[in-house]
């Protein structure tokens, strides 16, 4: 058996030391807090700066849930307008990014519930197990779409916030406004669905 | 929940490096002897790699959306400015009108009641200006006034002055004398005739 893996072994180019990761997050958050303070003073330059930082991140996040880039672009503008309007109400009790991702998630879920266009797009995308899966085959970027199709929007959000954006499970609970145990449950089911799609991963409890 | 199941649940956040120290230490200890969890970590690392490989946003859509957003911001600012311009003049005029009404009407009413001792009023009989001792009960005032068959036509003013009108057949000097001698009366004076 190989040496057991430790978090420091993770070969992803992601900052793996928890301390350095947190320090980086704090530093980014400080910059973003200064932008939010300027936005409260109606500084449109600061708003444009925050928009430039968040558009790519929100797009990656929301495309998973909504799966239509044009709708996502429209949704991001809604989200950023909420940020502009509500900046004065942001109490600094969470990371700026958690606050913005939380707005984005709720807007996306509202869209799915209320807006026919969102439902049309989602209905066009078959959420089913792919037939060309191959056991233990290395996963490639091409397969991201497959993952998106086998996970529900709620499961995908948890998976993205964990793997792509590096949030802890308590932070994800805060962003999605759900209990910590629900985060873990959604992740468990997401892993099960990915396992079904690829024959990889988590075993039954 | 067994330690194995608990660790299995933590693994996604072990891989992204966000577990707290206690949880991380628990996972590390468990990984020393659990082949299944080691395999699961490998799968999760692959999964994580996949999510990091998600495509970058399309520059065209970004540029268009950004431009629309900034226009929306500008539009909101202009609408607010227009709204302010549209309502500023009527609002100012309305405020001026309210202030003018407040200035003119209450003061004009007050001027009646804040009469000076030398004030005269048109009344059919003689008018006596009267100031009672502080804390004189209303009952005593009424009894004094009715005793002279007069009636109060105004007051009290801010200085506590009542104006008492007497019937034409009453001798004002006699009434004045009686009032001045009363312990509840501080001041009594006949108003000059118009």
Coordinates of C-alpha atoms in Angstrom, one line a residue, chain A residues 1-7 10-12 14-16 18 21-22 42 44 47-49 51-52 55-56 59-60 69-70 73 77 80-81 84-85 138-144 147 151 156 158-164 166-169 171-172 183-184 187 191 194 200-203 205, chain B residues 1 4-20 22-24 27-29 31-36 38-58 61-70 72-77 80:
Chain A
X1 CA 0.0 0.0 0.0
X2 CA 1.3 3.5 -0.8
X3 CA 2.0 6.0 1.8
X4 CA -1.3 7.5 3.0
X5 CA -2.1 10.8 1.3
X6 CA -2.0 14.0 3.3
X7 CA -3.5 17.3 2.4
X10 CA -2.3 17.4 -3.1
X11 CA -0.7 18.0 -6.5
X12 CA -3.0 20.6 -7.9
X14 CA -3.8 24.8 -5.2
X15 CA -2.4 26.4 -2.0
X16 CA -2.6 23.4 0.2
X18 CA -4.4 25.7 5.5
X21 CA -4.8 29.5 2.2
X22 CA -6.5 31.3 5.0
X42 CA -21.4 55.1 -4.8
X44 CA -18.7 53.3 -9.7
X47 CA -18.0 48.6 -8.6
X48 CA -16.4 48.0 -12.0
X49 CA -13.4 46.6 -10.3
X51 CA -17.4 43.3 -11.3
X52 CA -14.2 42.4 -13.1
X55 CA -17.7 38.0 -13.4
X56 CA -15.4 35.1 -14.2
X59 CA -19.9 32.6 -14.5
X60 CA -18.0 29.4 -13.7
X69 CA -24.1 31.4 -20.8
X70 CA -26.5 34.2 -21.9
X73 CA -24.6 36.8 -18.0
X77 CA -25.7 41.5 -13.8
X80 CA -23.9 42.7 -9.1
X81 CA -26.8 45.2 -9.1
X84 CA -24.4 47.8 -5.6
X85 CA -27.8 48.4 -3.9
X138 CA -8.8 9.5 -16.1
X139 CA -11.3 12.3 -15.9
X140 CA -10.7 15.1 -18.4
X141 CA -12.1 18.6 -18.8
X142 CA -14.5 17.2 -21.4
X143 CA -16.2 15.3 -18.6
X144 CA -17.2 18.4 -16.7
X147 CA -20.8 15.9 -14.1
X151 CA -25.8 16.3 -10.4
X156 CA -23.5 20.8 -8.1
X158 CA -21.9 22.1 -3.1
X159 CA -19.4 20.3 -5.3
X160 CA -18.3 23.5 -7.1
X161 CA -18.0 25.5 -3.9
X162 CA -15.8 22.7 -2.4
X163 CA -13.6 21.6 -5.3
X164 CA -13.5 24.7 -7.5
X166 CA -12.2 25.9 -2.0
X167 CA -14.8 26.7 0.7
X168 CA -15.0 24.9 4.0
X169 CA -18.3 23.1 4.7
X171 CA -18.8 28.4 4.8
X172 CA -20.8 26.5 2.2
X183 CA -24.1 20.3 3.0
X184 CA -22.5 16.9 3.9
X187 CA -21.9 16.2 -1.1
X191 CA -20.2 11.7 -4.9
X194 CA -20.4 10.8 -9.9
X200 CA -15.4 5.7 -9.1
X201 CA -15.6 7.0 -5.6
X202 CA -17.6 6.9 -2.4
X203 CA -18.9 3.6 -1.1
X205 CA -22.7 4.0 4.1
Chain B
X1 CA -21.4 7.2 13.1
X4 CA -14.5 5.6 9.1
X5 CA -17.8 7.0 8.0
X6 CA -17.1 10.4 9.6
X7 CA -13.7 10.6 7.8
X8 CA -15.3 9.6 4.6
X9 CA -17.7 12.5 4.9
X10 CA -14.8 14.9 5.6
X11 CA -12.6 13.9 2.7
X12 CA -13.8 16.5 0.1
X13 CA -12.8 19.2 2.6
X14 CA -9.6 17.4 3.5
X15 CA -8.7 17.5 -0.2
X16 CA -9.5 21.3 -0.4
X17 CA -7.5 21.9 2.8
X18 CA -10.3 23.6 4.8
X19 CA -10.8 21.2 7.7
X20 CA -10.0 22.5 11.1
X22 CA -8.9 18.5 14.9
X23 CA -10.7 17.2 11.8
X24 CA -7.5 17.2 9.8
X27 CA -8.4 12.2 8.9
X28 CA -4.6 11.9 8.8
X29 CA -4.6 9.3 11.5
X31 CA -5.6 7.4 6.4
X32 CA -2.7 5.6 8.0
X33 CA -4.6 2.4 8.0
X34 CA -7.6 2.7 5.6
X35 CA -7.1 1.7 2.0
X36 CA -10.6 2.6 1.0
X38 CA -6.9 6.5 0.5
X39 CA -8.5 5.5 -2.8
X40 CA -11.4 7.9 -2.2
X41 CA -8.9 10.8 -1.7
X42 CA -7.3 9.9 -5.1
X43 CA -10.8 10.1 -6.7
X44 CA -11.5 13.3 -5.0
X45 CA -8.2 14.8 -6.2
X46 CA -9.2 13.9 -9.7
X47 CA -12.6 15.4 -9.3
X48 CA -11.1 18.5 -7.9
X49 CA -8.7 18.7 -10.9
X50 CA -11.8 18.4 -13.2
X51 CA -13.6 21.3 -11.6
X52 CA -10.5 23.4 -11.9
X53 CA -10.4 22.7 -15.6
X54 CA -13.8 24.4 -16.1
X55 CA -13.6 26.8 -19.1
X56 CA -12.9 30.5 -18.8
X57 CA -15.7 32.9 -19.6
X58 CA -16.2 34.0 -23.2
X61 CA -20.2 37.9 -23.5
X62 CA -18.1 39.4 -20.6
X63 CA -17.5 42.6 -22.5
X64 CA -21.2 42.9 -23.5
X65 CA -22.5 42.1 -20.1
X66 CA -20.0 44.5 -18.4
X67 CA -21.0 47.3 -20.7
X68 CA -24.7 46.7 -20.1
X69 CA -24.1 46.6 -16.4
X70 CA -22.2 49.9 -16.3
X72 CA -27.5 50.3 -16.0
X73 CA -25.5 51.9 -13.2
X74 CA -25.3 55.2 -15.1
X75 CA -29.0 54.9 -15.9
X76 CA -29.9 54.5 -12.3
X77 CA -27.8 57.5 -11.4
X80 CA -32.2 59.5 -9.5

